[in-house]
Amino acid sequence: KVSEDCPNARYLQPARTIQAAQSYLHRHEGRLGRNSGQRGAFAVSNLLKVAFLSLGSTYELLLYADLDIDLMARPLDAATWRSGAEALLRSSALFVSLFDHASPVNGGLWLVRPRCDVFSQAVELLERGRWSAAEGFDGVGAPRSFLRSRMREVAGRLAAGSDASLFKVEGTINGTHYGKLNSWDFVNGALDQGLLWYLFYLKNDLGTWARYDRGELPWRVEHFWGVSKPWRAAAARGYWKRLAPLEGGRS
């Protein structure tokens, strides 16, 4: 049923992706590590994100955001969005994300230029591929096992999008749980976060990072990760206090 507050919404029914995700989870039952296993329906929903990669015939560019993200923490004006989007569309990159404390890709917020061939790779991996904490997806290798020259290539693509130095990018990767622990058993490393890192950054040279310096960025979002969800009673009051006052001076 179409929501009244968003009558132009389009709803997906990704039957093949659902089946592929369930197949992957069934094959790896009990073997997805302590940071991705035992998540039930949550694991399926995280893997369903790859369904957006199939929409290349309909959309040039998609912005994905989890439900626990406030996209309007610092609103983005249309001209800035257009400038950034056009730059991405002119580049060879298909995927833009940022890291978090655990993963080189945070699966909660990203930009993608959807492509059916990349979607096919993702679904085939879920249908027939394998994962291990030691070597990741399809035995790609432990985080520290890659040749220095190969990781320099990856870091170079991340630096190109983020405007950071190679030294800073490499230090950032090494500072995540993925890098520090030399393991794919980081938060959702066997689910969306590990899959997107493998698919766009290691298997294919198609990913970059967004800017993450501490200067004034034109757009900022609020990601309520962990237990700080605004719909939880303990966090709701703080969230409402950060919102602008409502019309009439009420808050």
mmCIF file of N, CA and C in Angstrom, residues 63-178:
data_model
loop_
_atom_site.group_PDB
_atom_site.id
_atom_site.type_symbol
_atom_site.label_atom_id
_atom_site.label_comp_id
_atom_site.label_asym_id
_atom_site.label_seq_id
_atom_site.Cartn_x
_atom_site.Cartn_y
_atom_site.Cartn_z
ATOM 1 N N LEU A 63 20.827 7.110 -3.677
ATOM 2 C CA LEU A 63 21.332 7.326 -2.327
ATOM 3 C C LEU A 63 20.618 6.349 -1.409
ATOM 4 N N TYR A 64 21.401 5.483 -0.751
ATOM 5 C CA TYR A 64 20.815 4.535 0.199
ATOM 6 C C TYR A 64 21.062 5.040 1.616
ATOM 7 N N ALA A 65 20.043 4.976 2.471
ATOM 8 C CA ALA A 65 20.190 5.349 3.873
ATOM 9 C C ALA A 65 19.360 4.408 4.738
ATOM 10 N N ASP A 66 19.962 3.894 5.820
ATOM 11 C CA ASP A 66 19.232 3.096 6.792
ATOM 12 C C ASP A 66 18.193 3.963 7.507
ATOM 13 N N LEU A 67 17.256 3.302 8.181
ATOM 14 C CA LEU A 67 16.202 4.023 8.887
ATOM 15 C C LEU A 67 16.719 4.797 10.099
ATOM 16 N N ASP A 68 17.914 4.461 10.589
ATOM 17 C CA ASP A 68 18.436 5.154 11.767
ATOM 18 C C ASP A 68 19.346 6.325 11.383
ATOM 19 N N ILE A 69 19.134 6.887 10.191
ATOM 20 C CA ILE A 69 19.918 8.028 9.736
ATOM 21 C C ILE A 69 19.004 9.226 9.503
ATOM 22 N N ASP A 70 19.384 10.348 10.094
ATOM 23 C CA ASP A 70 18.698 11.614 9.856
ATOM 24 C C ASP A 70 19.466 12.335 8.753
ATOM 25 N N LEU A 71 18.903 12.360 7.564
ATOM 26 C CA LEU A 71 19.583 12.959 6.411
ATOM 27 C C LEU A 71 19.593 14.478 6.456
ATOM 28 N N MET A 72 18.856 15.073 7.375
ATOM 29 C CA MET A 72 18.713 16.527 7.405
ATOM 30 C C MET A 72 19.411 17.157 8.596
ATOM 31 N N ALA A 73 20.404 16.483 9.170
ATOM 32 C CA ALA A 73 21.134 17.081 10.289
ATOM 33 C C ALA A 73 21.761 18.407 9.864
ATOM 34 N N ARG A 74 22.333 18.438 8.683
ATOM 35 C CA ARG A 74 22.733 19.680 8.032
ATOM 36 C C ARG A 74 22.260 19.575 6.593
ATOM 37 N N PRO A 75 21.148 20.220 6.234
ATOM 38 C CA PRO A 75 20.545 20.031 4.911
ATOM 39 C C PRO A 75 21.504 20.360 3.778
ATOM 40 N N LEU A 76 21.351 19.649 2.682
ATOM 41 C CA LEU A 76 22.181 19.820 1.493
ATOM 42 C C LEU A 76 21.385 20.573 0.443
ATOM 43 N N ASP A 77 21.952 21.691 -0.057
ATOM 44 C CA ASP A 77 21.222 22.445 -1.067
ATOM 45 C C ASP A 77 21.357 21.770 -2.429
ATOM 46 N N ALA A 78 20.412 22.062 -3.313
ATOM 47 C CA ALA A 78 20.325 21.380 -4.603
ATOM 48 C C ALA A 78 21.560 21.604 -5.463
ATOM 49 N N ALA A 79 22.124 22.802 -5.426
ATOM 50 C CA ALA A 79 23.280 23.103 -6.267
ATOM 51 C C ALA A 79 24.500 22.277 -5.850
ATOM 52 N N THR A 80 24.708 22.126 -4.552
ATOM 53 C CA THR A 80 25.835 21.328 -4.061
ATOM 54 C C THR A 80 25.648 19.860 -4.410
ATOM 55 N N TRP A 81 24.416 19.369 -4.240
ATOM 56 C CA TRP A 81 24.123 17.983 -4.619
ATOM 57 C C TRP A 81 24.380 17.767 -6.103
ATOM 58 N N ARG A 82 23.904 18.673 -6.929
ATOM 59 C CA ARG A 82 24.065 18.530 -8.378
ATOM 60 C C ARG A 82 25.536 18.520 -8.765
ATOM 61 N N SER A 83 26.323 19.397 -8.169
ATOM 62 C CA SER A 83 27.747 19.466 -8.473
ATOM 63 C C SER A 83 28.459 18.161 -8.109
ATOM 64 N N GLY A 84 28.178 17.646 -6.918
ATOM 65 C CA GLY A 84 28.801 16.402 -6.490
ATOM 66 C C GLY A 84 28.348 15.210 -7.320
ATOM 67 N N ALA A 85 27.049 15.168 -7.625
ATOM 68 C CA ALA A 85 26.512 14.063 -8.408
ATOM 69 C C ALA A 85 27.096 14.042 -9.818
ATOM 70 N N GLU A 86 27.218 15.216 -10.411
ATOM 71 C CA GLU A 86 27.774 15.280 -11.765
ATOM 72 C C GLU A 86 29.233 14.848 -11.789
ATOM 73 N N ALA A 87 29.980 15.205 -10.750
ATOM 74 C CA ALA A 87 31.376 14.775 -10.666
ATOM 75 C C ALA A 87 31.475 13.260 -10.566
ATOM 76 N N LEU A 88 30.605 12.666 -9.763
ATOM 77 C CA LEU A 88 30.602 11.206 -9.638
ATOM 78 C C LEU A 88 30.228 10.544 -10.958
ATOM 79 N N LEU A 89 29.221 11.066 -11.629
ATOM 80 C CA LEU A 89 28.769 10.471 -12.884
ATOM 81 C C LEU A 89 29.827 10.580 -13.988
ATOM 82 N N ARG A 90 30.724 11.547 -13.887
ATOM 83 C CA ARG A 90 31.808 11.674 -14.861
ATOM 84 C C ARG A 90 32.983 10.751 -14.549
ATOM 85 N N SER A 91 33.026 10.227 -13.354
ATOM 86 C CA SER A 91 34.165 9.422 -12.919
ATOM 87 C C SER A 91 33.961 7.951 -13.275
ATOM 88 N N SER A 92 34.965 7.150 -12.953
ATOM 89 C CA SER A 92 34.867 5.702 -13.176
ATOM 90 C C SER A 92 34.273 4.984 -11.968
ATOM 91 N N ALA A 93 34.076 5.702 -10.865
ATOM 92 C CA ALA A 93 33.548 5.084 -9.645
ATOM 93 C C ALA A 93 32.051 4.820 -9.775
ATOM 94 N N LEU A 94 31.620 3.714 -9.191
ATOM 95 C CA LEU A 94 30.195 3.390 -9.145
ATOM 96 C C LEU A 94 29.635 3.436 -7.726
ATOM 97 N N PHE A 95 30.507 3.533 -6.739
ATOM 98 C CA PHE A 95 30.061 3.380 -5.352
ATOM 99 C C PHE A 95 30.864 4.319 -4.460
ATOM 100 N N VAL A 96 30.158 5.061 -3.595
ATOM 101 C CA VAL A 96 30.792 5.981 -2.652
ATOM 102 C C VAL A 96 30.261 5.687 -1.254
ATOM 103 N N SER A 97 31.171 5.513 -0.314
ATOM 104 C CA SER A 97 30.767 5.233 1.061
ATOM 105 C C SER A 97 31.760 5.887 2.010
ATOM 106 N N LEU A 98 31.640 5.565 3.282
ATOM 107 C CA LEU A 98 32.640 5.929 4.273
ATOM 108 C C LEU A 98 32.831 4.764 5.240
ATOM 109 N N PHE A 99 33.923 4.783 5.934
ATOM 110 C CA PHE A 99 34.274 3.766 6.919
ATOM 111 C C PHE A 99 33.549 4.044 8.231
ATOM 112 N N ASP A 100 33.650 3.109 9.183
ATOM 113 C CA ASP A 100 33.304 3.382 10.572
ATOM 114 C C ASP A 100 34.374 2.744 11.449
ATOM 115 N N HIS A 101 34.140 2.638 12.741
ATOM 116 C CA HIS A 101 35.172 2.114 13.635
ATOM 117 C C HIS A 101 35.526 0.664 13.333
ATOM 118 N N ALA A 102 34.605 -0.062 12.739
ATOM 119 C CA ALA A 102 34.811 -1.490 12.521
ATOM 120 C C ALA A 102 35.140 -1.846 11.081
ATOM 121 N N SER A 103 34.493 -1.176 10.136
ATOM 122 C CA SER A 103 34.500 -1.611 8.741
ATOM 123 C C SER A 103 34.991 -0.516 7.809
ATOM 124 N N PRO A 104 35.666 -0.888 6.713
ATOM 125 C CA PRO A 104 36.036 0.115 5.711
ATOM 126 C C PRO A 104 34.845 0.616 4.898
ATOM 127 N N VAL A 105 33.691 -0.016 5.043
ATOM 128 C CA VAL A 105 32.447 0.458 4.427
ATOM 129 C C VAL A 105 31.343 0.407 5.473
ATOM 130 N N ASN A 106 30.738 1.551 5.760
ATOM 131 C CA ASN A 106 29.554 1.549 6.603
ATOM 132 C C ASN A 106 28.342 1.329 5.700
ATOM 133 N N GLY A 107 27.634 0.239 5.925
ATOM 134 C CA GLY A 107 26.530 -0.139 5.053
ATOM 135 C C GLY A 107 25.265 0.676 5.249
ATOM 136 N N GLY A 108 25.276 1.652 6.167
ATOM 137 C CA GLY A 108 24.074 2.417 6.448
ATOM 138 C C GLY A 108 23.833 3.595 5.534
ATOM 139 N N LEU A 109 24.871 4.062 4.822
ATOM 140 C CA LEU A 109 24.725 5.237 3.974
ATOM 141 C C LEU A 109 25.714 5.154 2.827
ATOM 142 N N TRP A 110 25.215 5.170 1.592
ATOM 143 C CA TRP A 110 26.103 5.123 0.435
ATOM 144 C C TRP A 110 25.399 5.616 -0.826
ATOM 145 N N LEU A 111 26.216 5.970 -1.790
ATOM 146 C CA LEU A 111 25.757 6.342 -3.127
ATOM 147 C C LEU A 111 26.183 5.264 -4.095
ATOM 148 N N VAL A 112 25.308 4.934 -5.032
ATOM 149 C CA VAL A 112 25.670 3.927 -6.022
ATOM 150 C C VAL A 112 25.110 4.291 -7.387
ATOM 151 N N ARG A 113 25.889 4.012 -8.401
ATOM 152 C CA ARG A 113 25.405 4.038 -9.779
ATOM 153 C C ARG A 113 25.076 2.582 -10.109
ATOM 154 N N PRO A 114 23.821 2.194 -10.018
ATOM 155 C CA PRO A 114 23.465 0.771 -10.106
ATOM 156 C C PRO A 114 23.795 0.169 -11.463
ATOM 157 N N ARG A 115 24.290 -1.071 -11.433
ATOM 158 C CA ARG A 115 24.645 -1.797 -12.635
ATOM 159 C C ARG A 115 24.199 -3.254 -12.489
ATOM 160 N N CYS A 116 23.535 -3.768 -13.509
ATOM 161 C CA CYS A 116 23.017 -5.136 -13.435
ATOM 162 C C CYS A 116 24.131 -6.170 -13.358
ATOM 163 N N ASP A 117 25.286 -5.889 -13.990
ATOM 164 C CA ASP A 117 26.359 -6.873 -13.940
ATOM 165 C C ASP A 117 26.930 -6.992 -12.520
ATOM 166 N N VAL A 118 27.005 -5.876 -11.795
ATOM 167 C CA VAL A 118 27.474 -5.937 -10.417
ATOM 168 C C VAL A 118 26.426 -6.614 -9.534
ATOM 169 N N PHE A 119 25.162 -6.337 -9.796
ATOM 170 C CA PHE A 119 24.090 -7.028 -9.071
ATOM 171 C C PHE A 119 24.190 -8.534 -9.280
ATOM 172 N N SER A 120 24.430 -8.965 -10.507
ATOM 173 C CA SER A 120 24.552 -10.398 -10.794
ATOM 174 C C SER A 120 25.708 -11.011 -10.015
ATOM 175 N N GLN A 121 26.820 -10.300 -9.937
ATOM 176 C CA GLN A 121 27.956 -10.795 -9.155
ATOM 177 C C GLN A 121 27.569 -10.972 -7.691
ATOM 178 N N ALA A 122 26.844 -9.992 -7.147
ATOM 179 C CA ALA A 122 26.443 -10.040 -5.744
ATOM 180 C C ALA A 122 25.510 -11.218 -5.475
ATOM 181 N N VAL A 123 24.518 -11.403 -6.326
ATOM 182 C CA VAL A 123 23.546 -12.472 -6.115
ATOM 183 C C VAL A 123 24.198 -13.844 -6.308
ATOM 184 N N GLU A 124 25.054 -13.966 -7.311
ATOM 185 C CA GLU A 124 25.756 -15.240 -7.514
ATOM 186 C C GLU A 124 26.647 -15.577 -6.327
ATOM 187 N N LEU A 125 27.239 -14.554 -5.730
ATOM 188 C CA LEU A 125 28.060 -14.777 -4.540
ATOM 189 C C LEU A 125 27.202 -15.288 -3.388
ATOM 190 N N LEU A 126 26.017 -14.705 -3.213
ATOM 191 C CA LEU A 126 25.127 -15.166 -2.155
ATOM 192 C C LEU A 126 24.592 -16.564 -2.446
ATOM 193 N N GLU A 127 24.364 -16.864 -3.706
ATOM 194 C CA GLU A 127 23.806 -18.169 -4.067
ATOM 195 C C GLU A 127 24.827 -19.296 -3.960
ATOM 196 N N ARG A 128 26.086 -19.005 -4.330
ATOM 197 C CA ARG A 128 27.067 -20.089 -4.409
ATOM 198 C C ARG A 128 28.402 -19.804 -3.721
ATOM 199 N N GLY A 129 28.610 -18.579 -3.284
ATOM 200 C CA GLY A 129 29.905 -18.202 -2.728
ATOM 201 C C GLY A 129 30.107 -18.672 -1.301
ATOM 202 N N ARG A 130 31.299 -18.375 -0.791
ATOM 203 C CA ARG A 130 31.636 -18.788 0.574
ATOM 204 C C ARG A 130 32.248 -17.604 1.326
ATOM 205 N N TRP A 131 32.222 -17.696 2.639
ATOM 206 C CA TRP A 131 32.796 -16.662 3.507
ATOM 207 C C TRP A 131 33.485 -17.323 4.679
ATOM 208 N N SER A 132 34.596 -16.738 5.113
ATOM 209 C CA SER A 132 35.257 -17.175 6.340
ATOM 210 C C SER A 132 35.837 -15.960 7.038
ATOM 211 N N ALA A 133 35.969 -16.050 8.347
ATOM 212 C CA ALA A 133 36.532 -14.942 9.110
ATOM 213 C C ALA A 133 37.981 -14.684 8.732
ATOM 214 N N ALA A 134 38.675 -15.720 8.331
ATOM 215 C CA ALA A 134 40.100 -15.577 8.001
ATOM 216 C C ALA A 134 40.322 -14.961 6.624
ATOM 217 N N GLU A 135 39.509 -15.366 5.629
ATOM 218 C CA GLU A 135 39.785 -14.969 4.247
ATOM 219 C C GLU A 135 38.634 -14.262 3.551
ATOM 220 N N GLY A 136 37.554 -13.965 4.255
ATOM 221 C CA GLY A 136 36.481 -13.188 3.672
ATOM 222 C C GLY A 136 35.684 -13.925 2.618
ATOM 223 N N PHE A 137 35.208 -13.187 1.624
ATOM 224 C CA PHE A 137 34.353 -13.746 0.581
ATOM 225 C C PHE A 137 35.190 -14.432 -0.498
ATOM 226 N N ASP A 138 34.790 -15.671 -0.786
ATOM 227 C CA ASP A 138 35.447 -16.469 -1.833
ATOM 228 C C ASP A 138 36.956 -16.511 -1.693
ATOM 229 N N GLY A 139 37.437 -16.518 -0.440
ATOM 230 C CA GLY A 139 38.869 -16.665 -0.191
ATOM 231 C C GLY A 139 39.710 -15.520 -0.704
ATOM 232 N N VAL A 140 39.165 -14.298 -0.709
ATOM 233 C CA VAL A 140 39.925 -13.158 -1.233
ATOM 234 C C VAL A 140 41.197 -12.909 -0.433
ATOM 235 N N GLY A 141 41.193 -13.250 0.860
ATOM 236 C CA GLY A 141 42.407 -13.127 1.653
ATOM 237 C C GLY A 141 42.220 -12.317 2.919
ATOM 238 N N ALA A 142 43.101 -12.545 3.896
ATOM 239 C CA ALA A 142 43.084 -11.768 5.129
ATOM 240 C C ALA A 142 43.419 -10.309 4.817
ATOM 241 N N PRO A 143 42.890 -9.367 5.600
ATOM 242 C CA PRO A 143 43.126 -7.948 5.321
ATOM 243 C C PRO A 143 44.587 -7.569 5.135
ATOM 244 N N ARG A 144 45.493 -8.189 5.867
ATOM 245 C CA ARG A 144 46.914 -7.831 5.765
ATOM 246 C C ARG A 144 47.678 -8.708 4.780
ATOM 247 N N SER A 145 46.965 -9.572 4.071
ATOM 248 C CA SER A 145 47.656 -10.490 3.164
ATOM 249 C C SER A 145 47.863 -9.923 1.768
ATOM 250 N N PHE A 146 47.205 -8.790 1.456
ATOM 251 C CA PHE A 146 47.297 -8.247 0.110
ATOM 252 C C PHE A 146 48.661 -7.607 -0.122
ATOM 253 N N LEU A 147 49.127 -7.708 -1.337
ATOM 254 C CA LEU A 147 50.387 -7.086 -1.692
ATOM 255 C C LEU A 147 50.327 -5.587 -1.440
ATOM 256 N N ARG A 148 51.457 -5.037 -1.049
ATOM 257 C CA ARG A 148 51.526 -3.593 -0.791
ATOM 258 C C ARG A 148 51.078 -2.787 -2.012
ATOM 259 N N SER A 149 51.474 -3.243 -3.191
ATOM 260 C CA SER A 149 51.103 -2.525 -4.408
ATOM 261 C C SER A 149 49.602 -2.549 -4.631
ATOM 262 N N ARG A 150 48.947 -3.668 -4.301
ATOM 263 C CA ARG A 150 47.512 -3.773 -4.473
ATOM 264 C C ARG A 150 46.782 -2.835 -3.514
ATOM 265 N N MET A 151 47.192 -2.791 -2.268
ATOM 266 C CA MET A 151 46.527 -1.928 -1.303
ATOM 267 C C MET A 151 46.791 -0.457 -1.600
ATOM 268 N N ARG A 152 47.934 -0.167 -2.233
ATOM 269 C CA ARG A 152 48.187 1.214 -2.655
ATOM 270 C C ARG A 152 47.190 1.627 -3.741
ATOM 271 N N GLU A 153 46.843 0.694 -4.625
ATOM 272 C CA GLU A 153 45.846 0.981 -5.656
ATOM 273 C C GLU A 153 44.493 1.284 -5.012
ATOM 274 N N VAL A 154 44.090 0.444 -4.054
ATOM 275 C CA VAL A 154 42.813 0.646 -3.362
ATOM 276 C C VAL A 154 42.827 1.987 -2.623
ATOM 277 N N ALA A 155 43.898 2.242 -1.886
ATOM 278 C CA ALA A 155 44.001 3.491 -1.130
ATOM 279 C C ALA A 155 43.988 4.698 -2.063
ATOM 280 N N GLY A 156 44.585 4.555 -3.239
ATOM 281 C CA GLY A 156 44.587 5.654 -4.191
ATOM 282 C C GLY A 156 43.191 6.024 -4.645
ATOM 283 N N ARG A 157 42.342 5.024 -4.851
ATOM 284 C CA ARG A 157 40.964 5.308 -5.255
ATOM 285 C C ARG A 157 40.159 5.924 -4.115
ATOM 286 N N LEU A 158 40.440 5.503 -2.885
ATOM 287 C CA LEU A 158 39.770 6.097 -1.729
ATOM 288 C C LEU A 158 40.220 7.549 -1.534
ATOM 289 N N ALA A 159 41.500 7.798 -1.757
ATOM 290 C CA ALA A 159 42.028 9.153 -1.618
ATOM 291 C C ALA A 159 41.451 10.085 -2.674
ATOM 292 N N ALA A 160 41.220 9.564 -3.867
ATOM 293 C CA ALA A 160 40.704 10.395 -4.956
ATOM 294 C C ALA A 160 39.338 10.975 -4.618
ATOM 295 N N GLY A 161 38.497 10.195 -3.957
ATOM 296 C CA GLY A 161 37.165 10.689 -3.610
ATOM 297 C C GLY A 161 37.136 11.489 -2.332
ATOM 298 N N SER A 162 38.014 11.159 -1.382
ATOM 299 C CA SER A 162 37.957 11.769 -0.054
ATOM 300 C C SER A 162 38.843 12.996 0.094
ATOM 301 N N ASP A 163 39.720 13.225 -0.864
ATOM 302 C CA ASP A 163 40.681 14.335 -0.777
ATOM 303 C C ASP A 163 41.659 14.146 0.376
ATOM 304 N N ALA A 164 41.824 12.935 0.842
ATOM 305 C CA ALA A 164 42.785 12.651 1.907
ATOM 306 C C ALA A 164 44.076 12.122 1.285
ATOM 307 N N SER A 165 45.152 12.177 2.035
ATOM 308 C CA SER A 165 46.422 11.653 1.547
ATOM 309 C C SER A 165 46.419 10.130 1.600
ATOM 310 N N LEU A 166 47.306 9.518 0.823
ATOM 311 C CA LEU A 166 47.446 8.062 0.871
ATOM 312 C C LEU A 166 47.793 7.614 2.279
ATOM 313 N N PHE A 167 48.667 8.358 2.932
ATOM 314 C CA PHE A 167 49.078 8.024 4.293
ATOM 315 C C PHE A 167 47.878 8.017 5.235
ATOM 316 N N LYS A 168 47.021 9.031 5.118
ATOM 317 C CA LYS A 168 45.849 9.105 5.987
ATOM 318 C C LYS A 168 44.859 7.983 5.680
ATOM 319 N N VAL A 169 44.629 7.698 4.407
ATOM 320 C CA VAL A 169 43.693 6.639 4.024
ATOM 321 C C VAL A 169 44.179 5.282 4.533
ATOM 322 N N GLU A 170 45.454 4.994 4.329
ATOM 323 C CA GLU A 170 45.974 3.708 4.791
ATOM 324 C C GLU A 170 45.883 3.590 6.311
ATOM 325 N N GLY A 171 46.161 4.701 7.009
ATOM 326 C CA GLY A 171 46.030 4.678 8.460
ATOM 327 C C GLY A 171 44.600 4.474 8.908
ATOM 328 N N THR A 172 43.655 5.045 8.162
ATOM 329 C CA THR A 172 42.237 4.885 8.493
ATOM 330 C C THR A 172 41.805 3.437 8.326
ATOM 331 N N ILE A 173 42.186 2.809 7.219
ATOM 332 C CA ILE A 173 41.848 1.390 7.015
ATOM 333 C C ILE A 173 42.445 0.537 8.126
ATOM 334 N N ASN A 174 43.717 0.778 8.431
ATOM 335 C CA ASN A 174 44.388 -0.018 9.461
ATOM 336 C C ASN A 174 43.807 0.223 10.843
ATOM 337 N N GLY A 175 43.118 1.356 11.022
ATOM 338 C CA GLY A 175 42.526 1.662 12.315
ATOM 339 C C GLY A 175 41.162 1.051 12.552
ATOM 340 N N THR A 176 40.538 0.497 11.502
ATOM 341 C CA THR A 176 39.258 -0.196 11.684
ATOM 342 C C THR A 176 39.492 -1.571 12.295
ATOM 343 N N HIS A 177 38.449 -2.197 12.802
ATOM 344 C CA HIS A 177 38.588 -3.559 13.317
ATOM 345 C C HIS A 177 39.043 -4.508 12.212
ATOM 346 N N TYR A 178 38.579 -4.267 11.005
ATOM 347 C CA TYR A 178 39.012 -5.051 9.835
ATOM 348 C C TYR A 178 40.528 -5.046 9.717
#
